[in-house]
Coordinates of C-alpha atoms in Angstrom, one line a residue:
Chain R
M1 CA 106.5 86.3 120.7
P2 CA 108.0 84.4 117.6
T3 CA 112.0 82.9 117.8
F4 CA 114.9 83.9 115.1
V5 CA 113.7 81.1 112.6
Q6 CA 110.4 82.2 112.6
I7 CA 111.0 85.9 111.7
L8 CA 114.2 84.9 109.0
D9 CA 111.1 82.4 107.5
F10 CA 109.0 85.3 107.8
I11 CA 111.4 87.4 105.1
G12 CA 111.9 84.7 103.1
T13 CA 107.9 83.6 102.1
F14 CA 107.2 87.9 101.6
A15 CA 110.7 87.9 99.3
F16 CA 109.8 84.9 97.7
A17 CA 106.0 86.0 97.0
V18 CA 107.3 89.2 96.0
S19 CA 109.0 87.7 93.3
G20 CA 106.8 85.4 92.0
I21 CA 103.9 88.8 92.7
R22 CA 106.7 91.3 89.8
L23 CA 106.7 88.0 88.0
A24 CA 103.0 88.3 87.4
S25 CA 102.8 91.7 87.2
A26 CA 105.3 91.8 84.3
K27 CA 102.4 89.5 82.9
H28 CA 99.2 91.3 83.3
F29 CA 98.4 88.9 85.6
D30 CA 94.7 90.0 87.9
W31 CA 95.8 91.1 91.6
F32 CA 94.3 87.6 92.3
G33 CA 96.7 85.5 89.4
A34 CA 99.7 87.3 91.2
Y35 CA 98.4 86.5 94.5
V36 CA 98.1 82.8 93.6
C37 CA 101.6 82.9 91.9
G38 CA 103.2 84.5 94.9
F39 CA 102.0 82.2 96.8
A40 CA 103.0 79.7 94.2
V41 CA 107.0 80.4 94.9
A42 CA 106.4 81.2 98.4
V43 CA 105.3 77.6 99.7
G44 CA 105.5 75.6 96.0
G45 CA 108.7 73.7 96.5
G46 CA 107.7 73.1 100.4
T47 CA 104.7 71.9 98.9
I48 CA 106.2 69.0 96.6
R49 CA 108.3 68.6 99.2
D50 CA 106.2 67.4 101.8
V51 CA 103.4 65.6 99.3
L52 CA 106.6 64.1 98.7
L53 CA 107.3 63.1 101.8
D54 CA 104.0 62.1 102.5
V55 CA 103.3 64.7 105.3
T56 CA 100.4 67.6 105.7
P57 CA 102.0 70.5 103.8
A58 CA 103.5 73.0 106.0
W59 CA 100.9 75.9 105.2
M60 CA 97.6 74.3 105.3
T61 CA 98.8 74.0 108.5
N62 CA 99.1 77.3 110.2
P63 CA 97.2 80.6 107.7
I64 CA 100.7 82.7 108.5
Y65 CA 101.9 81.7 104.7
L66 CA 98.7 83.0 103.0
V67 CA 99.3 86.4 105.5
C68 CA 102.9 87.0 104.3
T69 CA 101.8 87.0 100.6
A70 CA 98.8 89.3 101.2
L71 CA 100.8 91.6 103.2
A72 CA 103.5 91.0 99.7
L73 CA 100.4 92.3 97.0
V74 CA 100.0 95.3 99.9
W75 CA 103.9 96.0 99.6
V76 CA 104.0 96.2 95.6
I77 CA 100.6 97.2 95.0
I78 CA 101.5 100.8 97.1
F79 CA 105.4 101.0 96.4
G80 CA 105.3 99.8 93.1
K81 CA 107.4 102.0 90.6
H82 CA 110.0 102.5 93.7
I83 CA 110.6 98.7 93.9
V84 CA 113.2 98.8 92.2
H85 CA 115.5 100.9 94.2
L86 CA 115.1 97.9 96.1
N87 CA 116.2 95.2 94.1
N88 CA 119.5 95.0 96.3
T89 CA 117.3 94.3 99.5
L90 CA 114.5 92.5 97.9
F91 CA 117.8 89.9 96.7
T92 CA 119.5 89.5 99.9
F93 CA 116.2 88.5 101.7
D94 CA 115.5 85.9 99.0
A95 CA 119.2 84.4 99.7
I96 CA 117.7 84.3 103.1
G97 CA 114.9 83.0 102.4
L98 CA 117.1 80.5 99.9
A99 CA 119.2 79.6 103.4
L100 CA 116.1 79.0 105.3
F101 CA 114.7 76.9 103.1
T102 CA 117.0 74.8 102.4
V103 CA 117.7 74.1 105.9
V104 CA 114.5 73.2 107.2
G105 CA 113.4 70.6 104.0
L106 CA 116.8 69.5 104.7
E107 CA 115.8 69.1 109.2
K108 CA 112.4 67.6 107.7
A109 CA 113.1 64.9 105.7
L110 CA 116.2 63.7 108.0
M111 CA 113.7 63.4 111.0
L112 CA 110.9 61.6 108.8
D113 CA 114.2 58.9 108.6
Y114 CA 115.6 59.2 105.2
P115 CA 118.8 59.3 104.0
Y116 CA 121.3 62.4 103.9
W117 CA 120.7 62.0 99.6
V118 CA 117.1 62.1 100.1
G119 CA 117.5 65.0 102.0
I120 CA 119.7 67.4 100.7
I121 CA 117.2 66.6 97.8
M122 CA 114.2 68.3 99.2
G123 CA 116.1 70.9 101.1
T124 CA 116.9 71.9 97.4
L125 CA 113.0 71.4 95.9
T126 CA 112.3 72.9 98.9
G127 CA 114.4 76.0 98.3
A128 CA 114.1 76.3 94.8
A129 CA 111.3 74.2 93.7
G130 CA 108.9 77.5 94.0
G131 CA 110.6 79.7 91.3
V132 CA 110.6 76.5 89.1
I133 CA 106.2 76.7 89.4
R134 CA 106.5 79.7 88.7
D135 CA 108.3 80.1 85.6
V136 CA 105.7 77.3 84.3
L137 CA 102.9 79.5 85.5
I138 CA 104.0 82.6 83.1
N139 CA 104.9 80.2 80.8
E140 CA 108.4 81.0 80.7
T141 CA 111.4 78.8 80.4
P142 CA 112.8 78.2 84.5
L143 CA 115.5 80.7 85.0
I144 CA 117.7 78.6 87.4
F145 CA 118.0 76.1 84.6
R146 CA 119.5 78.6 82.6
K147 CA 120.8 81.3 84.5
E148 CA 123.1 82.4 88.0
I149 CA 123.9 79.2 90.6
Y150 CA 120.7 78.9 92.6
A151 CA 119.5 75.1 93.0
L152 CA 123.5 74.6 93.1
A153 CA 123.5 77.0 96.4
C154 CA 121.0 74.1 97.9
V155 CA 123.2 71.7 96.9
A156 CA 126.5 73.2 98.2
G157 CA 124.8 73.8 101.1
G158 CA 123.0 71.0 102.4
T159 CA 126.3 68.9 101.6
V160 CA 128.5 71.5 103.4
Y161 CA 126.0 70.2 106.3
W162 CA 125.8 66.2 105.8
I163 CA 130.1 66.7 106.4
C164 CA 129.4 68.7 109.7
R165 CA 127.2 66.4 111.1
E166 CA 128.3 63.1 109.0
F167 CA 131.8 63.2 109.4
A168 CA 133.1 66.7 112.0
G169 CA 130.3 65.4 114.0
A170 CA 128.9 68.3 115.1
D171 CA 125.7 69.9 117.1
P172 CA 122.3 70.1 114.9
F173 CA 122.7 73.9 114.8
V174 CA 126.2 74.1 113.8
C175 CA 125.3 72.0 111.2
Q176 CA 122.2 73.9 110.2
T177 CA 124.0 77.2 111.1
A178 CA 127.1 76.0 108.8
G179 CA 124.9 75.0 106.2
G180 CA 121.7 77.8 105.6
I181 CA 125.8 80.5 105.1
T182 CA 127.7 77.7 102.1
V183 CA 123.6 78.1 100.7
F184 CA 123.4 82.2 101.1
L185 CA 127.4 82.6 100.3
T186 CA 127.2 80.6 97.6
R187 CA 124.2 81.9 96.0
V188 CA 125.6 86.2 96.4
L189 CA 129.2 85.1 95.5
S190 CA 127.8 83.9 92.5
V191 CA 125.8 86.6 91.1
R192 CA 128.2 88.9 92.3
F193 CA 131.0 87.7 90.0
N194 CA 128.7 86.3 88.2
I195 CA 129.2 83.0 87.9
C196 CA 127.7 80.0 86.1
L197 CA 127.9 76.6 85.1
P198 CA 128.8 76.2 81.5
T199 CA 126.2 74.9 79.6
L200 CA 125.8 72.2 76.9
S201 CA 126.3 72.7 73.4
E202 CA 123.6 71.9 71.0
K203 CA 123.6 68.7 69.9
Chain O
M17 CA 69.0 56.0 90.5
P18 CA 72.1 58.5 89.4
T19 CA 71.5 61.5 93.1
F20 CA 70.5 65.3 92.3
V21 CA 74.1 65.7 92.6
Q22 CA 75.8 62.7 90.9
I23 CA 74.3 64.3 87.6
L24 CA 75.3 67.5 88.8
D25 CA 79.0 66.3 88.8
F26 CA 78.2 64.4 85.6
I27 CA 76.8 67.4 83.6
G28 CA 80.2 69.8 85.3
T29 CA 82.9 67.5 84.7
F30 CA 81.6 66.9 80.5
A31 CA 81.1 70.7 80.7
F32 CA 85.0 70.7 81.7
A33 CA 86.2 67.8 79.6
V34 CA 84.7 70.0 76.6
S35 CA 86.1 72.7 77.2
G36 CA 89.8 71.0 77.2
I37 CA 89.5 69.2 74.6
R38 CA 88.5 72.2 72.1
L39 CA 91.1 74.2 73.4
A40 CA 93.5 71.1 72.9
S41 CA 91.6 70.7 69.3
A42 CA 93.0 74.5 68.9
K43 CA 96.3 73.5 69.4
H44 CA 96.6 70.1 66.5
F45 CA 96.9 67.9 69.8
D46 CA 95.8 64.4 68.0
W47 CA 92.5 62.0 70.0
F48 CA 94.3 60.9 72.3
G49 CA 95.9 64.5 73.4
A50 CA 92.9 65.9 73.3
Y51 CA 92.1 63.4 75.3
V52 CA 93.8 63.8 78.0
C53 CA 93.5 67.5 78.0
G54 CA 90.4 67.5 79.4
F55 CA 90.6 64.5 81.5
A56 CA 93.0 66.7 83.1
V57 CA 90.2 69.5 83.1
A58 CA 88.2 67.4 84.9
V59 CA 90.0 65.4 87.4
G60 CA 93.1 67.8 88.1
G61 CA 91.7 70.0 90.8
G62 CA 90.4 67.4 92.8
T63 CA 93.5 65.1 92.3
I64 CA 95.7 67.7 93.5
R65 CA 92.7 68.4 96.7
D66 CA 93.2 65.4 96.9
V67 CA 97.1 64.7 97.1
L68 CA 97.2 67.4 99.3
L69 CA 94.8 65.7 101.7
D70 CA 96.7 62.9 101.4
V71 CA 93.2 60.7 100.2
T72 CA 93.0 58.5 97.4
P73 CA 91.6 60.7 93.8
A74 CA 88.3 60.4 93.3
W75 CA 88.2 59.3 89.7
M76 CA 90.5 56.0 90.7
T77 CA 87.1 55.0 92.8
N78 CA 84.9 55.5 90.1
P79 CA 85.7 55.0 85.3
I80 CA 82.7 57.0 85.5
Y81 CA 85.5 60.6 84.9
L82 CA 86.7 58.1 82.2
V83 CA 83.6 57.8 80.5
C84 CA 82.3 61.2 81.0
T85 CA 85.6 62.3 79.4
A86 CA 85.0 59.7 76.8
L87 CA 81.1 60.7 75.8
A88 CA 82.6 64.6 75.5
L89 CA 85.9 63.8 73.3
V90 CA 83.0 61.2 70.5
W91 CA 80.9 64.4 71.2
V92 CA 83.2 67.2 69.3
I93 CA 84.5 64.8 67.9
I94 CA 81.3 64.2 65.7
F95 CA 79.4 67.7 66.6
G96 CA 83.0 69.8 65.4
K97 CA 81.8 73.0 63.9
H98 CA 77.9 73.2 65.7
I99 CA 79.2 73.4 68.9
V100 CA 80.1 77.2 68.7
H101 CA 76.1 77.6 68.6
L102 CA 76.6 75.9 71.8
N103 CA 78.2 78.8 73.6
N104 CA 76.2 79.9 76.1
T105 CA 74.7 76.4 77.5
L106 CA 78.4 75.0 77.3
F107 CA 79.1 78.2 79.6
T108 CA 76.1 77.1 81.5
F109 CA 76.6 74.1 82.3
D110 CA 80.8 74.9 82.9
A111 CA 79.7 77.5 85.1
I112 CA 77.3 74.4 87.4
G113 CA 80.3 71.9 87.3
L114 CA 82.8 76.0 88.8
A115 CA 80.2 75.0 91.4
L116 CA 79.0 72.4 92.3
F117 CA 83.1 70.9 92.0
T118 CA 83.9 74.4 95.0
V119 CA 81.2 72.9 97.4
V120 CA 82.1 69.5 96.9
G121 CA 85.9 69.8 97.5
L122 CA 85.3 72.9 100.4
E123 CA 83.5 70.1 101.5
K124 CA 85.7 67.5 101.3
A125 CA 88.1 69.1 103.5
L126 CA 85.6 70.0 106.1
M127 CA 85.1 66.2 107.0
L128 CA 88.5 65.8 107.3
D129 CA 88.4 68.2 110.5
Y130 CA 90.8 70.4 108.5
P131 CA 90.1 74.2 109.5
Y132 CA 87.9 77.2 106.6
W133 CA 90.1 78.1 105.6
V134 CA 91.7 74.9 104.3
G135 CA 88.4 74.1 103.0
I136 CA 88.2 76.8 100.9
I137 CA 91.5 77.1 99.4
M138 CA 90.4 73.1 98.8
G139 CA 87.5 74.2 96.8
T140 CA 89.1 76.5 95.2
L141 CA 91.3 73.7 93.6
T142 CA 88.9 71.5 93.4
G143 CA 87.5 73.6 90.5
A144 CA 89.7 76.4 89.3
A145 CA 93.1 74.5 88.9
G146 CA 92.2 72.0 86.7
G147 CA 92.2 75.0 84.0
V148 CA 95.5 75.7 84.7
I149 CA 96.8 71.9 83.9
R150 CA 95.7 72.9 81.2
D151 CA 96.6 76.0 79.6
V152 CA 100.7 74.4 81.4
L153 CA 99.6 71.3 78.8
I154 CA 98.6 73.6 75.7
N155 CA 101.1 75.6 77.6
E156 CA 99.3 78.9 77.5
T157 CA 100.0 81.7 80.2
P158 CA 96.9 80.2 81.9
L159 CA 93.8 82.6 81.6
I160 CA 92.7 82.7 85.4
F161 CA 94.9 84.5 86.5
R162 CA 94.1 87.1 83.5
K163 CA 90.8 87.5 82.4
E164 CA 87.2 87.3 83.9
I165 CA 87.0 86.1 88.5
Y166 CA 86.9 82.6 88.4
A167 CA 89.1 81.3 90.6
L168 CA 87.7 84.5 93.1
A169 CA 84.3 83.3 92.4
C170 CA 85.5 80.4 93.8
V171 CA 86.5 82.2 97.0
A172 CA 83.7 83.8 97.1
G173 CA 81.0 80.7 97.1
G174 CA 82.8 79.3 99.9
T175 CA 82.7 82.9 102.7
V176 CA 79.5 82.6 101.7
Y177 CA 79.6 79.0 103.1
W178 CA 81.7 79.3 106.1
I179 CA 78.9 82.2 107.2
C180 CA 75.8 80.6 106.3
R181 CA 77.6 77.3 108.4
E182 CA 79.4 79.5 111.3
F183 CA 77.5 82.8 111.9
A184 CA 74.1 82.0 110.8
G185 CA 73.9 78.2 112.5
A186 CA 72.5 77.6 109.0
D187 CA 72.0 73.4 108.1
P188 CA 75.2 71.6 105.3
F189 CA 72.2 71.8 102.4
V190 CA 71.7 74.9 103.0
C191 CA 75.2 76.0 103.1
Q192 CA 76.1 73.6 99.5
T193 CA 72.8 75.8 98.4
A194 CA 73.8 78.8 99.4
G195 CA 77.7 78.8 98.6
G196 CA 77.2 76.6 95.1
I197 CA 74.3 80.2 94.2
T198 CA 77.6 82.0 94.9
V199 CA 79.8 81.0 92.9
F200 CA 77.6 80.2 89.5
L201 CA 75.8 83.5 90.1
T202 CA 79.3 85.8 91.2
R203 CA 81.0 83.6 87.9
V204 CA 78.1 84.1 85.7
L205 CA 77.4 87.8 86.5
S206 CA 81.2 88.7 85.9
V207 CA 81.1 87.8 82.1
R208 CA 77.5 88.8 81.9
F209 CA 78.9 92.4 83.1
N210 CA 82.4 92.0 82.1
I211 CA 84.0 92.8 85.1
C212 CA 87.1 91.7 85.6
L213 CA 90.1 92.4 88.1
P214 CA 92.7 95.5 88.6
T215 CA 96.0 94.0 86.9
L216 CA 99.5 94.9 88.7
S217 CA 101.3 97.8 86.4
E218 CA 103.9 96.2 84.6
K219 CA 106.8 97.1 87.9
Chain U
M30 CA 124.4 40.4 90.7
P31 CA 121.2 42.3 89.2
T32 CA 118.6 40.6 87.6
F33 CA 117.3 40.8 83.9
V34 CA 114.5 43.4 85.1
Q35 CA 117.1 45.3 86.9
I36 CA 119.4 45.7 84.1
L37 CA 116.2 46.8 81.0
D38 CA 115.2 49.1 83.9
F39 CA 119.3 50.7 84.5
I40 CA 119.5 51.1 80.0
G41 CA 114.9 52.5 80.5
T42 CA 116.3 55.2 82.8
F43 CA 119.8 56.2 81.2
A44 CA 118.4 56.5 77.6
F45 CA 114.9 58.7 79.2
A46 CA 117.6 60.7 80.8
V47 CA 119.7 61.3 77.6
S48 CA 116.0 62.1 76.6
G49 CA 115.7 64.8 79.1
I50 CA 119.0 66.1 78.5
R51 CA 119.1 66.5 74.9
L52 CA 116.1 68.3 74.8
A53 CA 117.5 71.0 77.6
S54 CA 121.0 71.8 76.3
A55 CA 119.1 72.5 73.3
K56 CA 117.5 75.0 75.0
H57 CA 120.7 76.7 76.7
F58 CA 120.4 75.0 79.8
D59 CA 123.7 74.8 82.4
W60 CA 124.8 71.5 83.0
F61 CA 122.5 71.5 86.5
G62 CA 119.2 72.2 84.5
A63 CA 120.0 69.6 82.2
Y64 CA 121.1 66.8 85.2
V65 CA 117.1 67.9 86.9
C66 CA 115.3 68.2 83.1
G67 CA 117.3 64.6 82.2
F68 CA 115.9 62.7 85.8
A69 CA 112.6 63.9 85.4
V70 CA 112.4 62.8 82.2
A71 CA 113.9 59.4 83.6
V72 CA 111.8 59.4 87.3
G73 CA 108.8 61.6 86.5
G74 CA 106.3 59.2 85.4
G75 CA 107.2 57.5 88.3
T76 CA 106.8 60.0 91.0
I77 CA 103.5 60.4 89.7
R78 CA 103.0 57.1 90.3
D79 CA 103.7 56.8 93.8
V80 CA 102.3 60.0 94.3
L81 CA 98.7 59.1 93.0
L82 CA 98.8 55.2 94.8
D83 CA 100.4 56.9 98.2
V84 CA 104.1 54.6 98.6
T85 CA 107.0 56.3 98.4
P86 CA 108.5 57.2 95.4
A87 CA 110.5 54.9 94.2
W88 CA 113.6 57.1 93.6
M89 CA 113.6 58.3 97.2
T90 CA 114.2 54.6 98.0
N91 CA 117.6 54.0 95.8
P92 CA 120.0 56.5 94.5
I93 CA 121.0 54.4 91.8
Y94 CA 118.6 56.8 89.8
L95 CA 121.1 59.4 90.4
V96 CA 123.9 57.6 90.0
C97 CA 122.4 56.5 86.5
T98 CA 121.2 60.6 85.4
A99 CA 124.6 61.6 87.1
L100 CA 126.4 58.9 83.9
A101 CA 123.7 60.1 81.3
L102 CA 125.3 63.6 81.9
V103 CA 128.4 62.6 80.8
W104 CA 128.1 60.6 78.8
V105 CA 125.8 63.6 76.3
I106 CA 128.7 65.8 77.8
I107 CA 131.7 63.5 76.7
F108 CA 130.1 62.3 73.1
G109 CA 128.0 65.9 72.5
K110 CA 128.1 65.8 68.4
H111 CA 128.7 61.9 67.6
I112 CA 125.2 61.3 69.3
V113 CA 122.8 61.3 66.5
H114 CA 124.6 58.8 64.4
L115 CA 123.5 56.4 67.8
N116 CA 119.8 57.8 67.1
N117 CA 118.4 54.6 66.3
T118 CA 120.2 53.2 69.4
L119 CA 118.3 56.1 71.3
F120 CA 115.6 55.6 69.6
T121 CA 115.7 51.4 70.9
F122 CA 116.3 52.0 74.7
D123 CA 113.8 54.3 74.8
A124 CA 111.2 51.9 73.8
I125 CA 113.0 49.1 76.1
G126 CA 112.5 52.0 78.9
L127 CA 108.9 52.8 78.0
A128 CA 107.9 48.9 77.8
L129 CA 109.6 48.1 80.8
F130 CA 108.2 51.1 82.9
T131 CA 104.8 50.4 82.1
V132 CA 104.7 46.9 83.1
V133 CA 106.5 48.3 86.0
G134 CA 103.9 50.9 86.9
L135 CA 100.9 48.8 86.1
E136 CA 102.1 45.7 88.4
K137 CA 102.6 48.9 91.6
A138 CA 99.0 49.1 91.0
L139 CA 98.1 45.3 90.8
M140 CA 99.7 45.0 93.9
L141 CA 98.0 47.9 96.0
D142 CA 94.2 46.3 94.6
Y143 CA 93.1 48.4 92.3
P144 CA 91.8 47.3 89.3
Y145 CA 93.3 46.6 86.2
W146 CA 91.9 49.8 84.3
V147 CA 93.6 52.0 87.3
G148 CA 96.6 49.7 86.6
I149 CA 97.0 51.0 82.8
I150 CA 96.3 53.9 83.9
M151 CA 98.8 54.2 86.5
G152 CA 101.3 52.0 83.5
T153 CA 100.7 54.4 81.1
L154 CA 101.6 57.4 83.6
T155 CA 105.1 55.4 84.4
G156 CA 105.8 55.4 81.0
A157 CA 104.2 58.4 79.7
A158 CA 104.8 61.2 82.2
G159 CA 108.0 61.8 82.9
G160 CA 108.1 63.3 78.6
V161 CA 105.2 66.1 79.7
I162 CA 107.3 66.9 82.5
R163 CA 110.4 67.1 80.5
D164 CA 108.1 69.3 78.2
V165 CA 106.8 71.6 80.4
L166 CA 110.1 72.3 81.7
I167 CA 111.6 73.2 78.4
N168 CA 108.9 75.3 78.2
E169 CA 107.4 73.6 74.5
T170 CA 103.6 72.2 73.8
P171 CA 104.5 67.9 75.5
L172 CA 105.0 66.3 71.9
I173 CA 102.9 63.3 72.9
F174 CA 99.4 65.1 72.3
R175 CA 101.1 65.7 68.6
K176 CA 102.9 63.3 67.4
E177 CA 103.5 59.0 66.6
I178 CA 101.4 56.9 69.2
Y179 CA 104.1 57.0 72.2
A180 CA 101.4 57.0 76.3
L181 CA 98.6 54.8 73.6
A182 CA 101.2 52.3 72.9
C183 CA 101.6 51.8 77.0
V184 CA 97.7 51.2 76.7
A185 CA 97.9 48.8 74.2
G186 CA 100.1 46.7 76.4
G187 CA 98.5 47.6 78.9
T188 CA 95.5 46.0 77.4
V189 CA 97.3 43.0 76.2
Y190 CA 98.2 42.7 79.4
W191 CA 94.9 42.6 80.7
I192 CA 93.2 40.3 78.8
C193 CA 95.5 37.7 79.5
R194 CA 95.9 38.1 83.1
E195 CA 92.1 38.1 83.3
F196 CA 90.5 36.6 80.1
A197 CA 93.6 33.7 79.6
G198 CA 94.3 33.3 82.8
A199 CA 98.5 33.4 82.3
D200 CA 100.6 33.6 84.7
P201 CA 102.6 37.4 85.9
F202 CA 105.4 36.5 83.5
V203 CA 103.6 35.6 80.5
C204 CA 101.5 38.3 80.9
Q205 CA 104.3 40.9 81.6
T206 CA 106.5 39.2 78.7
A207 CA 102.7 40.0 76.7
G208 CA 102.2 43.7 77.4
G209 CA 106.5 44.8 77.5
I210 CA 106.1 43.6 74.1
T211 CA 103.2 44.3 73.2
V212 CA 104.3 48.0 74.1
F213 CA 107.5 47.8 72.8
L214 CA 106.3 47.1 68.5
T215 CA 103.7 49.7 68.8
R216 CA 105.5 52.1 70.0
V217 CA 108.6 51.5 67.2
L218 CA 106.5 50.1 64.4
S219 CA 104.0 53.5 64.2
V220 CA 107.1 54.9 63.9
R221 CA 107.8 53.1 60.7
F222 CA 105.5 53.0 59.8
N223 CA 104.3 56.7 60.1
I224 CA 101.9 55.6 61.8
C225 CA 99.6 58.9 63.9
L226 CA 96.9 59.1 65.2
P227 CA 93.4 61.5 63.4
T228 CA 93.6 65.2 65.5
L229 CA 90.2 67.5 66.1
S230 CA 89.5 69.9 63.6
E231 CA 89.8 73.6 65.2
K232 CA 86.7 74.4 66.5

């Protein structure tokens, strides 16, 4: 039986992979290219984190991420045009993935005895770096640097986790939940109310 | 005396470096930029593999790859316009390099006790990731995601290796040869008969 | 009390971060994107070096680089339009950073018992790879491959270090100073007299 976290992980991976595959298809990538692009979004952030932390990337220890990306590709190929009606569902899944990946990345850094500020960066990388890799592969300026709050939601969630753990002395599960919910709500509300960070005027 | 594999490795590295240098020159890179781009194609895939496998990148243990890239640069500078007549030869060299790099990457992962599916991915990264790095550096959408079968030839070769070794119980040398020939033939035939993967229609 | 090298390191990091933030602002990145871009320029080269050398990236052991990038962002936001008058100062700071980072990267590789040629490459990566990452993030063809001498100044400085140490038998501090000054002068003079490498004609 998969645990609750494993189910969330699968949902998040699926949503991230779909996001990569759809952008790849808009660029006329072939099926293989779309698969690679989806896989890069799904595992790219975690891979950068694990290389920086000097541990074996998670996807090299379990083929579930390859399988999940394959299912995402099949799903996009079959449902094609109709996916656009599911945009809200996919957006919710994506925000769930972002929240979960942030907490997972943060925990992994803390388990290796890194300080909280490294943990917050690792959580943010886990959640947001896959999207940057995707945008580099499809040769676009990374979206997360120009649009609604995305990576900053991870930073907010990581900060809430740190406050809960260090100052409120809450137990790990409470901190994880509070951090994850913060990421999710920050992301969803910033898109709902179209909240953006200021840009720098051209210098 | 260099071994047969070392000669193939040199030929493959040379062909990969020439491919990077020629694309860099089309983008008006200077000599140094062209050299870096050629080097990135030649060793980029193997470097990503070695970072993921957590071993020292092969090019940091032997300056032959730097020398080989330098020879490729000199060769492109001297022969310039005439290289276009050698396109078929270079294509053959490139396919040899692809086949060899795939088998080398696969073997390296298996030696470190990774399962076959990780080995096949590592072989594919070794063969194909250098070209992706090149295309990111010259700011183009990676070709291998949109054109003839390239990375998929590595996957096919790795799969044949796996079948030979695991199901047919062949000895390593036979598996390597069968895998390498599969990569080479898949690549050459897909270009010869213009076989492409389907693309996803825009979603 | 910070040492002389730490002060130079801070100045170099600040100048590198400002360069990333200004280019990001020209691309209409938001504050967070500009921060990430500045941070990538400041620590990107050192991170690639440390991943290749298999040691923990320097910025993960000391939050000073995060703080320094934050100061650079605040400084660009406040002084905005007036920064253009400081271009010469920033260029000098950037060249100081390039010189220092090259020597630091070279030393780090030598301390890990790598040969000089690996050290020179690591020094060059430390100095110049951050700028390549920046250009990939803002979706431009990397400047250092097309314009004045930049990465080659690092190679020149590393070579002078090697000659001083191996052939003249000078002590490390003299070698470091000679190498650093070579990087600085090569960079400054190549811009002052507009010295470029030849480009390859299109092939």
